[in-house]
mmCIF file of C-alpha atoms in Angstrom:
data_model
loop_
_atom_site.group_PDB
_atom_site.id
_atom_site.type_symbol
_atom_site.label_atom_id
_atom_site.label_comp_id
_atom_site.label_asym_id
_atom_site.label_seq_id
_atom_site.Cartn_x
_atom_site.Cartn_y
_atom_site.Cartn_z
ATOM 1 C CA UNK A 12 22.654 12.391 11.018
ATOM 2 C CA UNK A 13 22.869 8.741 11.500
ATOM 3 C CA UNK A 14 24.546 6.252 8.717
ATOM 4 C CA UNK A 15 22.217 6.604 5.172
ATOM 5 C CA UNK A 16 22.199 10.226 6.651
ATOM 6 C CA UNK A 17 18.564 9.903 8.192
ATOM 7 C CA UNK A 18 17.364 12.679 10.217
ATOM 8 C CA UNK A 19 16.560 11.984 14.647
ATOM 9 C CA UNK A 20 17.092 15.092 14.580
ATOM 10 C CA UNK A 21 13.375 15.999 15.646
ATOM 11 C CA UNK A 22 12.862 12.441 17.706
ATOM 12 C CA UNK A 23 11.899 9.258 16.567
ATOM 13 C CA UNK A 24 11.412 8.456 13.044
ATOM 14 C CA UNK A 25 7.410 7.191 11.935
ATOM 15 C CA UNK A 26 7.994 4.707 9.411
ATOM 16 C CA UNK A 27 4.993 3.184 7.538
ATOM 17 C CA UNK A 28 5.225 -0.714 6.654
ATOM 18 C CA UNK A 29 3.498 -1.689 3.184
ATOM 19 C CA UNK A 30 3.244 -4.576 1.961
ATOM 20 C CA UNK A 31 5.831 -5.248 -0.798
ATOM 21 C CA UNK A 32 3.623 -7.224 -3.395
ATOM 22 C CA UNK A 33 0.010 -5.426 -2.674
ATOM 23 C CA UNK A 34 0.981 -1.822 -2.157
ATOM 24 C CA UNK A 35 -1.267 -2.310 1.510
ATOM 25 C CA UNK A 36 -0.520 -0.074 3.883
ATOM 26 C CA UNK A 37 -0.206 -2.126 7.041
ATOM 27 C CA UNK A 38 0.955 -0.164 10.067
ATOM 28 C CA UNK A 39 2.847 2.876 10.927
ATOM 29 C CA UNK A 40 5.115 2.631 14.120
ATOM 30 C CA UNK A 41 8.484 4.861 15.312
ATOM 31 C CA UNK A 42 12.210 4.162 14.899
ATOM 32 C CA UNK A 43 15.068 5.241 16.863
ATOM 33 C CA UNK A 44 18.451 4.423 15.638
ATOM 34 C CA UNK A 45 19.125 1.398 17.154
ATOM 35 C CA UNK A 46 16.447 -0.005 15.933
ATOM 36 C CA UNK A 47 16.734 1.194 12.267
ATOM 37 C CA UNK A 48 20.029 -0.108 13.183
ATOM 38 C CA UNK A 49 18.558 -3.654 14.114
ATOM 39 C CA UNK A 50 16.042 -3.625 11.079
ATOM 40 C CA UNK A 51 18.889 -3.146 8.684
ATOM 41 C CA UNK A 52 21.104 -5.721 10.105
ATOM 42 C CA UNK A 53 18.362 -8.437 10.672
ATOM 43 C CA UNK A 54 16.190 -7.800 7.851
ATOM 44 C CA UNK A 55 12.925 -8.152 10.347
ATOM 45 C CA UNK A 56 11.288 -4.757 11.547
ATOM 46 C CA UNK A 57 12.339 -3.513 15.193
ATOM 47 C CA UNK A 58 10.791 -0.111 16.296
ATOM 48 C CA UNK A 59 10.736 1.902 19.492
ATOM 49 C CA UNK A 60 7.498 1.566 21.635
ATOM 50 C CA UNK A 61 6.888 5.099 22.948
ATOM 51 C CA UNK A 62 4.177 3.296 25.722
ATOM 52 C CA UNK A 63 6.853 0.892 26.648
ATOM 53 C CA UNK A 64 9.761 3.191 25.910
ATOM 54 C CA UNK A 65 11.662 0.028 24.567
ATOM 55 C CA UNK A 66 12.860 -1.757 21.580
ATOM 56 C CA UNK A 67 10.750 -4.054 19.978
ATOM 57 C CA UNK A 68 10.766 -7.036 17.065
ATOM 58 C CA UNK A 69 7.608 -6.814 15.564
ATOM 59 C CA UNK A 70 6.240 -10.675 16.317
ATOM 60 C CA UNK A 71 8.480 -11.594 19.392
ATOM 61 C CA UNK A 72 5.131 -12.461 20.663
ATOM 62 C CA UNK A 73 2.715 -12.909 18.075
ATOM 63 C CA UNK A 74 5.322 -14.489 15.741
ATOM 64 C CA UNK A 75 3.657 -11.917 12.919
ATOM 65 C CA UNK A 76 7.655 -11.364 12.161
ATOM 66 C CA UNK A 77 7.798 -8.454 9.020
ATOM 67 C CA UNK A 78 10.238 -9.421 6.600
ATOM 68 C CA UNK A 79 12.316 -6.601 4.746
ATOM 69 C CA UNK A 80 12.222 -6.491 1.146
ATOM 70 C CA UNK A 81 12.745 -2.804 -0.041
ATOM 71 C CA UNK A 82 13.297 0.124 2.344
ATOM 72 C CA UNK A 83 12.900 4.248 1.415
ATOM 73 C CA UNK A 84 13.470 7.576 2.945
ATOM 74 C CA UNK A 85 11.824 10.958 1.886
ATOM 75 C CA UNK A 86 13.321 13.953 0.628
ATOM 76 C CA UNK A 87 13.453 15.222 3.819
ATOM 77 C CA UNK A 88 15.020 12.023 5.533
ATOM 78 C CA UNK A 89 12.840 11.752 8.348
ATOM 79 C CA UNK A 90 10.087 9.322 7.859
ATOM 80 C CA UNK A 91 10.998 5.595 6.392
ATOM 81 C CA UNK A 92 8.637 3.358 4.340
ATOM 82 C CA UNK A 93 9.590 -0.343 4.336
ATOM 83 C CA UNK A 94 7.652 -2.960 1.788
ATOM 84 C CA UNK A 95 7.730 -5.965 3.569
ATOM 85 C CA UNK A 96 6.301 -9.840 3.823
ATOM 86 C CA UNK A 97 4.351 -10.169 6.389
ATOM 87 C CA UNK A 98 4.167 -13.071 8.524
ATOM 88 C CA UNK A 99 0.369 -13.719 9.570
ATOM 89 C CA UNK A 100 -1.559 -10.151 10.054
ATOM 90 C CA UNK A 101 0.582 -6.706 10.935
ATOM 91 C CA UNK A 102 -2.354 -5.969 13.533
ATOM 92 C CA UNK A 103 -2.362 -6.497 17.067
ATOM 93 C CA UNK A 104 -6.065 -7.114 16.864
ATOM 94 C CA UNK A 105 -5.586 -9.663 14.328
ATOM 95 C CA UNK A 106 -6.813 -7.717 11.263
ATOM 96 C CA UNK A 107 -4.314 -8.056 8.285
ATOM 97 C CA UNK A 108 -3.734 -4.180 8.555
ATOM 98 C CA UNK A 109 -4.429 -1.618 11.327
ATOM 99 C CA UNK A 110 -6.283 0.925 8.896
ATOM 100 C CA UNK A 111 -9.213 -1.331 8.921
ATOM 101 C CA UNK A 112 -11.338 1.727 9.965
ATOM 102 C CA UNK A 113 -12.746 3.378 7.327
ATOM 103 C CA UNK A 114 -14.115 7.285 7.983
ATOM 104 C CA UNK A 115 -14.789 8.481 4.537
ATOM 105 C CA UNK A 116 -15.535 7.504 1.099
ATOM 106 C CA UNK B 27 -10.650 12.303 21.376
ATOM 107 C CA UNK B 28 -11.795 14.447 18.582
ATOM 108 C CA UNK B 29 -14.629 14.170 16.149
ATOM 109 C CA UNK B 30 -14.209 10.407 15.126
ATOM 110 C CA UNK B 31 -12.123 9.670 18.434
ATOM 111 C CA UNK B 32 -8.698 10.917 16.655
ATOM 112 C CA UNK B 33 -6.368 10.634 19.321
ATOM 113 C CA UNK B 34 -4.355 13.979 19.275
ATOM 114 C CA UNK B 35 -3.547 13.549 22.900
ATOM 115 C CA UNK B 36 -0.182 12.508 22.255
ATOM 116 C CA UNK B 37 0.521 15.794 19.993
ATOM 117 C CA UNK B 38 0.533 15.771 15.917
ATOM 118 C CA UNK B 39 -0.784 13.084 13.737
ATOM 119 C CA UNK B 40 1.572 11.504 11.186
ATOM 120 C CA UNK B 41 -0.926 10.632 8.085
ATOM 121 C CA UNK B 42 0.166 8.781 4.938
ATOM 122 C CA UNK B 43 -1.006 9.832 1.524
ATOM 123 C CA UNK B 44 -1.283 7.039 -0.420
ATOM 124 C CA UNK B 45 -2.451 7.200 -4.309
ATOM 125 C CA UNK B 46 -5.701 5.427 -4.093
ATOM 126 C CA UNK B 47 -5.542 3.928 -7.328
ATOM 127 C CA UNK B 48 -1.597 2.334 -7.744
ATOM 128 C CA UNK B 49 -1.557 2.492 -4.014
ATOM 129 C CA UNK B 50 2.044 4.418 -4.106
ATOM 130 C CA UNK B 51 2.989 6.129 -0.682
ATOM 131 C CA UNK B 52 3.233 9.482 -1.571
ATOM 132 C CA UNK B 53 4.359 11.470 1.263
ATOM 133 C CA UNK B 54 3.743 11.900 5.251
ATOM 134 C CA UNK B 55 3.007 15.018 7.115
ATOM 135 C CA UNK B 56 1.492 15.643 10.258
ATOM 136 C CA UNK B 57 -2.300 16.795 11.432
ATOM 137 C CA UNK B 58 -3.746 18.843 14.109
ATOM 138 C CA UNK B 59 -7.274 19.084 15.057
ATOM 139 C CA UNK B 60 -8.035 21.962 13.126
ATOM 140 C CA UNK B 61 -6.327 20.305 9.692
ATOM 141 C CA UNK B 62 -8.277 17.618 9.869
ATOM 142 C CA UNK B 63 -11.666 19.416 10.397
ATOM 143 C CA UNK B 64 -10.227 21.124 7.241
ATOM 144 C CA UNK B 65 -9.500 17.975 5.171
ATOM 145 C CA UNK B 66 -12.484 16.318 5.530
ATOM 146 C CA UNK B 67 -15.365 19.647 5.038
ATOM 147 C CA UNK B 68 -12.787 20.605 2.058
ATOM 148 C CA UNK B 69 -11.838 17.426 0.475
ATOM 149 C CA UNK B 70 -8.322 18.195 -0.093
ATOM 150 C CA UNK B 71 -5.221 17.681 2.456
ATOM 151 C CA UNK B 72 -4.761 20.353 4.857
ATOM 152 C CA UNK B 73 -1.467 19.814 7.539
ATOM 153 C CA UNK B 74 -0.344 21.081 10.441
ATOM 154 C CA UNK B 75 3.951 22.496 9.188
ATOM 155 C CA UNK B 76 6.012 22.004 12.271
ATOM 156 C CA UNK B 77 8.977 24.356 11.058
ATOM 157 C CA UNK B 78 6.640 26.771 10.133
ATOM 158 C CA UNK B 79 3.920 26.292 12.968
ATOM 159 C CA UNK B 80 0.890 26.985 10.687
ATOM 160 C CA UNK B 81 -1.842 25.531 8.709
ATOM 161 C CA UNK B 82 -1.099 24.634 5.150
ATOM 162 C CA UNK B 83 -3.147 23.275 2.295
ATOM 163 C CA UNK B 84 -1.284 21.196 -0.032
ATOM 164 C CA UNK B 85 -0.820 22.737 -3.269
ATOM 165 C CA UNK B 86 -1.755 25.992 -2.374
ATOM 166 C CA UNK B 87 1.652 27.175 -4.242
ATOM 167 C CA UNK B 88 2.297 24.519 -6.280
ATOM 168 C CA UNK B 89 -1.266 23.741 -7.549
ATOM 169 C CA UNK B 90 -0.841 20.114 -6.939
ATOM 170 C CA UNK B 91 -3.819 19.636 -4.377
ATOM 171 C CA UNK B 92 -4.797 16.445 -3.200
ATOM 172 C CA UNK B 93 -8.013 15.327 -3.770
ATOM 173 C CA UNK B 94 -9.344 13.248 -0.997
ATOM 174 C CA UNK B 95 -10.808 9.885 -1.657
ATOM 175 C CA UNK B 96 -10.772 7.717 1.538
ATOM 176 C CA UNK B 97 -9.860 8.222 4.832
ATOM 177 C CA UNK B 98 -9.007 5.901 7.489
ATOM 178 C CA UNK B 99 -7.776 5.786 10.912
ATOM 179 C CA UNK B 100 -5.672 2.889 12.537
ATOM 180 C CA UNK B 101 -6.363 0.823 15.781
ATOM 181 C CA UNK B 102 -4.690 3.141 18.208
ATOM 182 C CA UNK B 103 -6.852 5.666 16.378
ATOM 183 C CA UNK B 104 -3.534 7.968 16.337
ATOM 184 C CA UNK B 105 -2.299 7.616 12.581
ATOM 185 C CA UNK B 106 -4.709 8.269 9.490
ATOM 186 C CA UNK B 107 -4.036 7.010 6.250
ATOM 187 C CA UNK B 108 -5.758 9.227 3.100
ATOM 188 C CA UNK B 109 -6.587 7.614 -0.520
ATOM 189 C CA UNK B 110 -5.555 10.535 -2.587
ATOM 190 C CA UNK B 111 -5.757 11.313 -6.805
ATOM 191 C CA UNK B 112 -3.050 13.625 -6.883
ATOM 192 C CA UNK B 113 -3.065 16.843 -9.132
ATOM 193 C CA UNK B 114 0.878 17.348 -10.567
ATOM 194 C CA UNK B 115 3.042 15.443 -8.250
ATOM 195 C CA UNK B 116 3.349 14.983 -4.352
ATOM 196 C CA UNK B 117 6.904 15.920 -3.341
ATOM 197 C CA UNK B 118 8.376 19.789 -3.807
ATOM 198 C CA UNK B 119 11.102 18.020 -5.458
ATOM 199 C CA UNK B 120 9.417 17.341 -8.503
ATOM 200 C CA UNK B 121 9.098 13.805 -7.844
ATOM 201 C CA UNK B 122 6.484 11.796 -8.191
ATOM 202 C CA UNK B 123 6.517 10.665 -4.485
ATOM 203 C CA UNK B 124 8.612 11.855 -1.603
ATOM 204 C CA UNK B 125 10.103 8.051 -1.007
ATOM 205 C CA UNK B 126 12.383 8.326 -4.199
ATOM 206 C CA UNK B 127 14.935 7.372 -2.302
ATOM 207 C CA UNK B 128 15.850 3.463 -2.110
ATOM 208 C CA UNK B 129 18.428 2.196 0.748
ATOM 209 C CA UNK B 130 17.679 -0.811 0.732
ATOM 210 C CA UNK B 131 15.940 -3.407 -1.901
#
């Protein structure tokens, strides 16, 4: 168990981002503990890119930086949810969230 | 890919249940194929239990099924995201949501 006792136990940690004011979910990407570690300390979202199998701060690149207003664990400790302010759009493809896909309903 | 290109080459799906009217986060679990083919012809959640390796329809015990509303799938097409109305409560805790626990915020 890492400090705030959350479980990488089982291997990295999915943690959803939601937008703090809106209640949208925006993405859903892993943690390890350094970069839990990283998002605590800096306040901006870092995750673990299992692709790249490296660190990153969401919006080195894209400068879409996440800003960390509230974060949550579940009863079981092993997934996160962070509300955040998002700078620009959380997606990659420049949608404002990645669940822009709709399948049903 | 799956039926709707779900990617479930990279093992389980993490999915978010989200209360599709407030837009709370309710919980995470994770999907296999055969859970999802089960969600979507039943309407209500079905996961994939990695400590107990089986199938399981939420609520079968507790009664508090989850009603599905709206599904959608992200840009990697390897997370889904489900607009529930929840019957009782989502977490085996009693809580409202699993993410009762604030660390931050």
């Amino acid at each position: 168990m890492s400090e705030y006792n959350i479980d990488f136990s089982k291997g990295l940690v999915p943690t959803i981002i939601q937008d703090y004011e809106s209640g949208k979910v925006l993405m859903l990407a892993y943690m390890n503990e350094e970069s839990f570690r990283r998002t605590m300390d800096t306040k901006k979202t870092w995750f673990y890119s299992r692709s790249r199998q490296k660190l990153w701060n969401k919006g080195e690149s894209s400068g879409h930086f996440q800003h960390v207003k509230e974060v949550y664990i579940d009863c079981d400790r092993d997934t996160i949810l962070i509300g955040v302010k998002q700078d620009g759009v959380a997606c990659h493809t420049g949608a404002e969230s990645c669940f822009y896909t709709k399948i049903l309903g």
